[in-house]
Tab-separated table of C-alpha atoms in Angstrom:
chain	number	residue	atom	x	y	z
A	1	MET	CA	99.669	70.545	99.105
A	2	GLY	CA	99.841	73.582	96.863
A	3	ASN	CA	98.889	74.127	93.245
A	4	ASN	CA	101.377	73.277	90.505
A	5	ASN	CA	99.189	73.932	87.455
A	6	GLU	CA	100.243	76.883	85.309
A	7	ASN	CA	98.743	77.945	82.028
A	8	ILE	CA	101.897	78.886	80.116
A	9	GLN	CA	101.759	80.418	76.662
A	10	ARG	CA	105.040	80.976	74.825
A	11	ARG	CA	106.177	82.722	71.699
A	12	THR	CA	109.602	83.587	70.350
A	13	ASP	CA	110.132	87.105	69.022
A	14	GLU	CA	112.177	87.832	65.919
A	15	ASP	CA	115.215	88.706	68.050
A	16	GLY	CA	115.130	85.351	69.785
A	17	VAL	CA	113.638	86.589	73.041
A	18	ILE	CA	111.202	84.112	74.580
A	19	PHE	CA	107.991	85.795	75.707
A	20	MET	CA	105.981	83.817	78.258
A	21	SER	CA	102.563	84.540	79.692
A	22	VAL	CA	102.051	82.673	82.949
A	23	LYS	CA	98.905	82.555	85.016
A	24	THR	CA	98.510	80.385	88.110
A	25	GLU	CA	95.238	78.777	89.001
A	26	GLY	CA	94.065	78.482	92.551
A	27	GLU	CA	91.684	79.680	95.201
A	28	ASN	CA	91.727	83.314	96.204
A	29	GLN	CA	93.318	84.144	99.513
A	30	THR	CA	90.622	84.347	102.150
A	31	LYS	CA	89.995	87.837	103.516
A	32	SER	CA	87.368	89.095	105.939
A	33	SER	CA	84.488	91.155	104.571
A	34	ASP	CA	85.851	94.415	106.017
A	35	GLU	CA	89.284	94.019	104.404
A	36	LYS	CA	90.040	95.513	101.023
A	37	ASP	CA	91.771	93.491	98.331
A	38	ILE	CA	95.238	94.854	97.582
A	39	THR	CA	96.439	94.632	94.004
A	40	ILE	CA	100.138	95.057	93.250
A	41	LEU	CA	101.743	95.763	89.879
A	42	ALA	CA	105.217	94.239	90.102
A	43	ILE	CA	108.325	94.696	87.940
A	44	GLU	CA	111.483	92.554	87.806
A	45	SER	CA	114.611	93.243	85.740
A	46	SER	CA	117.572	92.221	87.898
A	47	CYS	CA	119.347	90.047	85.322
A	48	ASP	CA	118.184	88.778	81.919
A	49	GLU	CA	114.421	88.420	82.389
A	50	THR	CA	112.164	91.411	81.830
A	51	ALA	CA	109.032	90.682	83.813
A	52	ALA	CA	105.806	92.297	84.992
A	53	ALA	CA	102.920	90.828	86.970
A	54	VAL	CA	99.714	91.727	88.731
A	55	VAL	CA	99.269	90.030	92.111
A	56	ARG	CA	96.289	90.269	94.444
A	57	ASN	CA	96.685	89.928	98.211
A	58	GLY	CA	100.197	88.560	97.877
A	59	ARG	CA	99.186	85.090	96.732
A	60	GLU	CA	96.836	85.289	93.780
A	61	VAL	CA	98.532	85.838	90.423
A	62	LEU	CA	96.313	87.635	87.939
A	63	SER	CA	99.085	87.795	85.347
A	64	ASN	CA	102.800	87.040	85.130
A	65	ILE	CA	104.620	88.132	81.986
A	66	ILE	CA	108.235	87.053	81.439
A	67	SER	CA	110.428	88.083	78.527
A	68	SER	CA	113.541	85.885	78.710
A	69	GLN	CA	116.827	86.731	76.978
A	70	ILE	CA	118.414	83.281	77.153
A	71	ALA	CA	118.686	82.983	73.374
A	72	LEU	CA	120.499	86.326	73.131
A	73	HIS	CA	123.172	85.444	75.689
A	74	THR	CA	123.728	81.800	74.725
A	75	ILE	CA	126.266	82.672	72.025
A	76	TYR	CA	128.388	84.451	74.660
A	77	GLY	CA	128.206	81.602	77.168
A	78	GLY	CA	126.618	83.808	79.833
A	79	VAL	CA	124.777	87.047	80.497
A	80	VAL	CA	126.303	90.180	78.961
A	81	PRO	CA	125.169	93.050	81.250
A	82	GLU	CA	125.048	95.771	78.593
A	83	ILE	CA	123.028	93.647	76.176
A	84	ALA	CA	120.660	92.687	79.000
A	85	SER	CA	120.100	96.335	79.951
A	86	ARG	CA	119.340	97.393	76.388
A	87	LYS	CA	116.873	94.573	75.899
A	88	HIS	CA	115.123	95.485	79.165
A	89	VAL	CA	114.600	99.000	77.804
A	90	GLU	CA	113.032	97.551	74.656
A	91	LYS	CA	110.738	95.087	76.404
A	92	ILE	CA	109.657	96.593	79.710
A	93	ASN	CA	106.770	98.791	78.539
A	94	GLY	CA	105.328	95.909	76.561
A	95	CYS	CA	105.576	93.587	79.550
A	96	VAL	CA	103.763	96.054	81.806
A	97	ARG	CA	101.000	96.585	79.246
A	98	ALA	CA	100.634	92.825	78.756
A	99	ALA	CA	100.482	92.195	82.515
A	100	LEU	CA	97.719	94.759	83.002
A	101	SER	CA	95.799	93.495	79.965
A	102	GLU	CA	95.927	89.839	80.975
A	103	ALA	CA	94.879	90.743	84.515
A	104	GLY	CA	91.903	92.663	83.119
A	105	CYS	CA	92.736	95.866	84.922
A	106	ASN	CA	94.336	99.256	84.390
A	107	LEU	CA	96.608	101.473	86.465
A	108	GLU	CA	93.622	102.950	88.323
A	109	ASP	CA	92.907	99.494	89.776
A	110	ILE	CA	96.434	99.139	91.156
A	111	ASP	CA	97.087	99.917	94.839
A	112	ALA	CA	100.897	99.978	94.694
A	113	ILE	CA	103.826	99.399	92.359
A	114	ALA	CA	106.555	97.006	93.512
A	115	VAL	CA	109.967	96.684	91.901
A	116	THR	CA	113.206	94.790	92.421
A	117	TYR	CA	115.946	97.265	93.348
A	118	GLY	CA	118.691	94.832	94.347
A	119	PRO	CA	120.713	92.762	94.264
A	120	GLY	CA	121.497	92.221	90.597
A	121	LEU	CA	123.144	93.823	87.582
A	122	VAL	CA	123.093	97.554	88.197
A	123	GLY	CA	122.196	98.528	84.629
A	124	ALA	CA	119.405	95.981	84.455
A	125	LEU	CA	118.042	96.990	87.854
A	126	LEU	CA	117.995	100.663	86.852
A	127	VAL	CA	115.628	99.940	83.962
A	128	GLY	CA	113.021	98.372	86.238
A	129	VAL	CA	113.461	100.956	88.983
A	130	SER	CA	113.101	103.808	86.482
A	131	GLU	CA	109.947	102.260	85.019
A	132	ALA	CA	108.394	101.776	88.457
A	133	LYS	CA	109.280	105.307	89.576
A	134	ALA	CA	107.801	106.787	86.396
A	135	LEU	CA	104.556	104.862	86.869
A	136	SER	CA	104.402	105.815	90.540
A	137	PHE	CA	105.014	109.465	89.776
A	138	ALA	CA	102.445	109.559	86.976
A	139	THR	CA	99.700	107.760	88.903
A	140	GLY	CA	100.410	108.789	92.477
A	141	LYS	CA	100.484	105.125	93.472
A	142	PRO	CA	102.854	104.110	96.324
A	143	LEU	CA	106.246	102.725	95.331
A	144	VAL	CA	107.557	99.595	97.068
A	145	GLY	CA	111.164	98.438	96.732
A	146	VAL	CA	111.677	94.666	96.933
A	147	HIS	CA	114.789	92.607	97.617
A	148	HIS	CA	115.278	90.093	94.808
A	149	ILE	CA	116.056	87.153	97.122
A	150	GLU	CA	113.078	88.013	99.309
A	151	GLY	CA	111.003	87.716	96.157
A	152	HIS	CA	112.314	84.221	95.503
A	153	ILE	CA	111.390	83.170	99.041
A	154	CYS	CA	107.895	84.623	98.642
A	155	ALA	CA	107.323	82.627	95.440
A	156	ASN	CA	106.370	79.794	97.798
A	157	TYR	CA	103.382	81.795	99.055
A	158	ILE	CA	101.915	81.896	95.558
A	159	GLU	CA	101.543	78.151	95.155
A	160	TYR	CA	101.174	77.220	98.814
A	161	LYS	CA	98.369	79.364	100.176
A	162	GLU	CA	98.655	77.680	103.574
A	163	LEU	CA	102.365	78.386	104.059
A	164	GLU	CA	103.176	80.861	106.814
A	165	PRO	CA	106.376	81.671	108.723
A	166	PRO	CA	108.394	80.460	110.487
A	167	PHE	CA	110.171	78.047	108.148
A	168	MET	CA	113.626	77.234	106.789
A	169	CYS	CA	114.330	78.250	103.198
A	170	LEU	CA	117.187	77.230	100.930
A	171	VAL	CA	117.796	79.904	98.292
A	172	ALA	CA	120.052	78.687	95.493
A	173	SER	CA	120.569	80.555	92.232
A	174	GLY	CA	123.225	81.744	89.808
A	175	GLY	CA	124.382	84.499	92.105
A	176	HIS	CA	123.249	83.381	95.556
A	177	SER	CA	123.378	80.447	97.932
A	178	HIS	CA	121.593	81.338	101.168
A	179	LEU	CA	120.163	79.330	104.015
A	180	VAL	CA	117.499	81.560	105.518
A	181	TYR	CA	115.403	81.189	108.635
A	182	VAL	CA	112.178	83.000	107.806
A	183	LYS	CA	111.000	84.224	111.200
A	184	ASP	CA	108.074	86.282	109.900
A	185	TYR	CA	106.971	88.064	106.758
A	186	GLY	CA	109.935	90.212	105.767
A	187	VAL	CA	111.997	89.105	108.780
A	188	TYR	CA	114.981	86.921	107.946
A	189	ASP	CA	117.988	85.414	109.689
A	190	ILE	CA	120.790	84.474	107.292
A	191	ILE	CA	122.319	81.412	108.921
A	192	GLY	CA	124.378	80.298	105.935
A	193	GLN	CA	125.625	81.712	102.634
A	194	THR	CA	128.237	81.098	99.975
A	195	ARG	CA	131.830	82.090	100.662
A	196	ASP	CA	132.823	82.009	96.998
A	197	ASP	CA	130.943	80.603	93.983
A	198	ALA	CA	127.178	80.312	94.266
A	199	ALA	CA	125.628	76.960	93.387
A	200	GLY	CA	124.197	78.189	90.098
A	201	GLU	CA	127.483	79.830	89.178
A	202	ALA	CA	129.257	76.512	89.696
A	203	PHE	CA	126.694	74.781	87.469
A	204	ASP	CA	127.313	77.307	84.692
A	205	LYS	CA	131.103	77.022	84.886
A	206	VAL	CA	131.113	73.233	84.952
A	207	ALA	CA	128.617	73.073	82.085
A	208	ARG	CA	130.902	75.300	80.026
A	209	ALA	CA	133.951	73.182	80.914
A	210	ILE	CA	132.389	69.917	79.741
A	211	GLY	CA	130.952	71.508	76.614
A	212	LEU	CA	127.278	71.604	77.498
A	213	GLY	CA	126.898	75.344	76.990
A	214	TYR	CA	124.595	77.949	78.547
A	215	PRO	CA	122.426	77.984	80.619
A	216	GLY	CA	124.372	75.488	82.674
A	217	GLY	CA	121.840	74.449	85.294
A	218	PRO	CA	119.207	72.810	83.049
A	219	LYS	CA	121.863	71.298	80.769
A	220	VAL	CA	123.773	69.674	83.653
A	221	ASP	CA	120.492	68.431	85.110
A	222	ALA	CA	119.557	66.796	81.800
A	223	ALA	CA	123.008	65.272	81.250
A	224	ALA	CA	123.117	63.943	84.816
A	225	LYS	CA	120.032	61.835	84.136
A	226	GLN	CA	122.113	59.873	81.617
A	227	GLY	CA	125.188	59.533	83.837
A	228	ASP	CA	126.414	57.660	86.917
A	229	PRO	CA	126.471	59.938	90.001
A	230	ASP	CA	128.973	57.613	91.703
A	231	ALA	CA	131.393	57.403	88.783
A	232	ILE	CA	133.699	60.150	90.112
A	233	SER	CA	134.340	61.135	93.720
A	234	PHE	CA	134.313	64.928	93.862
A	235	PRO	CA	134.887	66.779	97.184
A	236	ARG	CA	132.193	68.162	99.491
A	237	ALA	CA	133.490	71.298	101.152
A	238	LYS	CA	133.036	71.820	104.887
A	239	THR	CA	133.751	75.442	105.771
A	240	SER	CA	134.079	74.979	109.552
A	241	GLU	CA	132.590	73.088	112.443
A	242	LYS	CA	128.820	73.628	112.699
A	243	SER	CA	128.863	76.188	109.892
A	244	TYR	CA	126.009	76.367	107.416
A	245	ASP	CA	128.016	78.384	104.893
A	246	PHE	CA	128.572	77.001	101.405
A	247	SER	CA	131.699	76.789	99.256
A	248	PHE	CA	131.602	75.470	95.705
A	249	SER	CA	134.831	76.933	94.348
A	250	GLY	CA	136.852	73.883	95.380
A	251	LEU	CA	134.336	71.538	93.792
A	252	LYS	CA	134.430	73.527	90.563
A	253	SER	CA	138.247	73.402	90.584
A	254	ALA	CA	138.187	69.659	91.206
A	255	VAL	CA	136.029	69.140	88.132
A	256	LEU	CA	138.318	71.324	86.019
A	257	ASN	CA	141.393	69.459	87.301
A	258	PHE	CA	139.764	66.116	86.494
A	259	LEU	CA	139.057	67.265	82.938
A	260	ASN	CA	142.556	68.681	82.457
A	261	GLN	CA	144.246	65.533	83.727
A	262	ALA	CA	142.090	63.387	81.454
A	263	GLU	CA	143.015	65.558	78.489
A	264	MET	CA	146.751	65.374	79.265
A	265	LYS	CA	146.556	61.587	79.525
A	266	GLY	CA	144.527	61.328	76.348
A	267	GLU	CA	141.651	59.698	78.199
A	268	GLU	CA	138.090	59.969	76.989
A	269	VAL	CA	135.698	61.646	79.428
A	270	ASN	CA	132.072	60.659	79.843
A	271	LYS	CA	130.376	64.068	80.109
A	272	ASN	CA	127.219	62.573	81.562
A	273	ASP	CA	129.163	60.896	84.380
A	274	VAL	CA	130.982	64.149	85.139
A	275	ALA	CA	127.683	66.055	85.202
A	276	ALA	CA	125.998	63.462	87.421
A	277	SER	CA	128.913	63.233	89.866
A	278	PHE	CA	129.258	67.007	90.090
A	279	GLN	CA	125.537	67.484	90.584
A	280	LYS	CA	125.431	64.868	93.332
A	281	ALA	CA	128.215	66.692	95.202
A	282	VAL	CA	126.271	69.971	95.055
A	283	VAL	CA	122.970	68.355	96.035
A	284	ASP	CA	124.599	66.510	98.947
A	285	VAL	CA	125.938	69.728	100.449
A	286	LEU	CA	122.750	71.747	99.901
A	287	THR	CA	120.567	69.007	101.339
A	288	GLU	CA	122.736	68.204	104.363
A	289	HIS	CA	123.072	71.853	105.388
A	290	THR	CA	119.356	72.466	105.004
A	291	MET	CA	118.281	69.420	106.987
A	292	GLU	CA	120.812	70.088	109.763
A	293	ALA	CA	119.664	73.706	110.056
A	294	ALA	CA	116.018	72.706	110.190
A	295	LYS	CA	116.767	70.264	112.984
A	296	GLU	CA	118.756	72.806	115.002
A	297	TYR	CA	116.058	75.484	114.638
A	298	GLY	CA	113.196	73.076	115.252
A	299	CYS	CA	111.594	73.767	111.873
A	300	LYS	CA	108.884	71.450	110.620
A	301	LYS	CA	108.649	73.312	107.307
A	302	ILE	CA	111.325	73.601	104.614
A	303	ALA	CA	111.028	75.591	101.397
A	304	ILE	CA	113.349	76.075	98.443
A	305	ALA	CA	113.716	79.026	96.099
A	306	GLY	CA	115.841	80.341	93.232
A	307	GLY	CA	116.836	78.960	89.851
A	308	VAL	CA	118.740	75.963	91.246
A	309	ALA	CA	115.589	75.018	93.173
A	310	SER	CA	114.203	73.732	89.860
A	311	ASN	CA	116.944	71.072	89.739
A	312	THR	CA	115.167	67.714	89.706
A	313	SER	CA	117.781	65.888	91.782
A	314	LEU	CA	117.727	68.522	94.522
A	315	ARG	CA	113.923	68.504	94.651
A	316	GLU	CA	113.771	64.720	94.841
A	317	ARG	CA	116.497	64.464	97.481
A	318	LEU	CA	114.979	67.098	99.762
A	319	GLN	CA	111.523	65.599	99.290
A	320	SER	CA	112.851	62.200	100.373
A	321	GLU	CA	114.721	63.561	103.395
A	322	CYS	CA	111.740	65.633	104.528
A	323	GLU	CA	109.421	62.637	104.285
A	324	LYS	CA	111.810	60.601	106.442
A	325	GLN	CA	111.825	63.280	109.142
A	326	GLY	CA	108.168	64.294	108.997
A	327	ILE	CA	108.904	67.766	107.636
A	328	ALA	CA	106.573	69.558	105.217
A	329	PHE	CA	108.396	70.376	101.967
A	330	TYR	CA	107.493	73.332	99.745
A	331	ARG	CA	108.889	73.700	96.229
A	332	PRO	CA	107.542	76.196	93.690
A	333	SER	CA	107.013	75.059	90.130
A	334	PRO	CA	110.099	75.636	87.949
A	335	VAL	CA	108.606	78.705	86.267
A	336	LEU	CA	108.358	80.385	89.681
A	337	CYS	CA	111.905	79.358	90.632
A	338	THR	CA	113.377	81.414	87.799
A	339	ASP	CA	113.246	85.211	87.890
A	340	ASN	CA	109.688	86.498	87.544
A	341	ALA	CA	107.591	89.428	88.684
A	342	ALA	CA	104.856	87.464	90.459
A	343	MET	CA	107.271	86.690	93.293
A	344	ILE	CA	108.124	90.406	93.518
A	345	GLY	CA	104.412	91.184	93.791
A	346	ALA	CA	104.072	88.665	96.622
A	347	ALA	CA	106.989	90.162	98.550
A	348	GLY	CA	105.843	93.702	97.764
A	349	TYR	CA	102.431	92.984	99.245
A	350	TYR	CA	103.856	92.244	102.692
A	351	GLU	CA	106.143	95.281	102.518
A	352	PHE	CA	103.152	97.425	101.572
A	353	LEU	CA	101.132	96.121	104.522
A	354	LYS	CA	103.937	97.293	106.817
A	355	GLY	CA	103.911	100.749	105.245
A	356	ASN	CA	107.364	100.304	103.742
A	357	THR	CA	107.073	102.577	100.737
A	358	MET	CA	109.838	104.423	98.898
A	359	GLY	CA	110.429	107.921	97.589
A	360	MET	CA	111.476	109.099	94.140
A	361	ASP	CA	115.111	108.845	95.233
A	362	LEU	CA	114.905	105.044	95.218
A	363	ASN	CA	117.998	103.740	93.459
A	364	ALA	CA	119.339	100.408	92.268
A	365	VAL	CA	121.586	98.633	94.783
A	366	PRO	CA	123.484	95.783	93.102
A	367	ASN	CA	124.828	94.386	96.412
A	368	LEU	CA	121.752	94.941	98.585
A	369	PRO	CA	121.970	92.739	101.717
A	370	LEU	CA	119.073	90.504	102.721
A	371	GLY	CA	117.791	90.947	106.255
A	372	ASP	CA	119.026	94.528	106.602
A	373	ARG	CA	115.712	96.269	107.184
A	374	GLU	CA	117.325	99.693	107.583
A	375	ARG	CA	117.811	99.734	103.814
A	376	ARG	CA	120.465	102.335	104.377
A	377	TYR	CA	121.330	102.631	100.702
A	378	HIS	CA	118.116	104.248	99.488
A	379	GLY	CA	115.557	106.883	100.277
A	380	ARG	CA	112.590	105.539	102.148
A	381	SER	CA	109.349	107.063	103.358
A	382	SER	CA	106.910	105.328	105.660
A	383	LYS	CA	103.200	105.885	105.685
């Protein structure tokens, strides 16, 4: 089920930025002879990845260019918004040119331009929005604003051509923990979300506390493979009866308290055991909530999305639980779980089909809500 083969070419620029060219392989989406192919140029710059992609019919990736700033922010232990914004300005034109070149097309071949306009870091978002608006204005091509989390959900459509709504989707990343019932394309019910720290945020903070560094998610995942997940009993928060909301602040505090107490007593701490025990607590909560929600809503399809969705323990646990209950499980390859523009092109395609295009007054919205189709924070024109 699905296609997990990417042709990934990498190079590291002089400033440490990792430049990746990603192209998925797979069959074209089937369209009837009287339907026109729709090609979307997509732009993503919500955090510390500058990305551009060309996507055909929402599921076929012709190119997917990602310029990652991880190396730049590692020395600070996290993303520095101003540095991220400046690097986006430097890289975005090159990413767009590379995406068009690898796709073998030019701006005349593009039907619409899609861009992430929220949520995210406002300065970073503004770079992508400004680029998309300039291209739209210069070419006369329609402009489509895309919700960043909606893009993550739609990453599943790229690898799983057969996947269609409705399905349950767990979205877990550095800034978001959402449990979403995908009723239709672009139609979402948020049935659970974080009340404090997001899952990825907790990973980053715990990784920093035990000296693993940034980015926390992959480093905790790697350390956990060498540790005992049952070595330490960390809490699993339950927000309220029958609630699908998440809370990881208490878990993070429990880890910090454990480390502080060990230090005061002069006890040596096994970092791998801490990482494994912490990760198990997070995975337990994410998995239990997702499976319970799927059962209540009668879903026979579960998907995952976001940076934390690349966590090997979470993928294995959900795969096992879904197999036990006869539920189809969809998990994008890790490169499509992180921020990228291909997912924005997939989401933008379905918005474009609905005629949801934007005007030149489109603005960045750092706290844009998912599921609010009124999009009351921006200018919008419908065709």
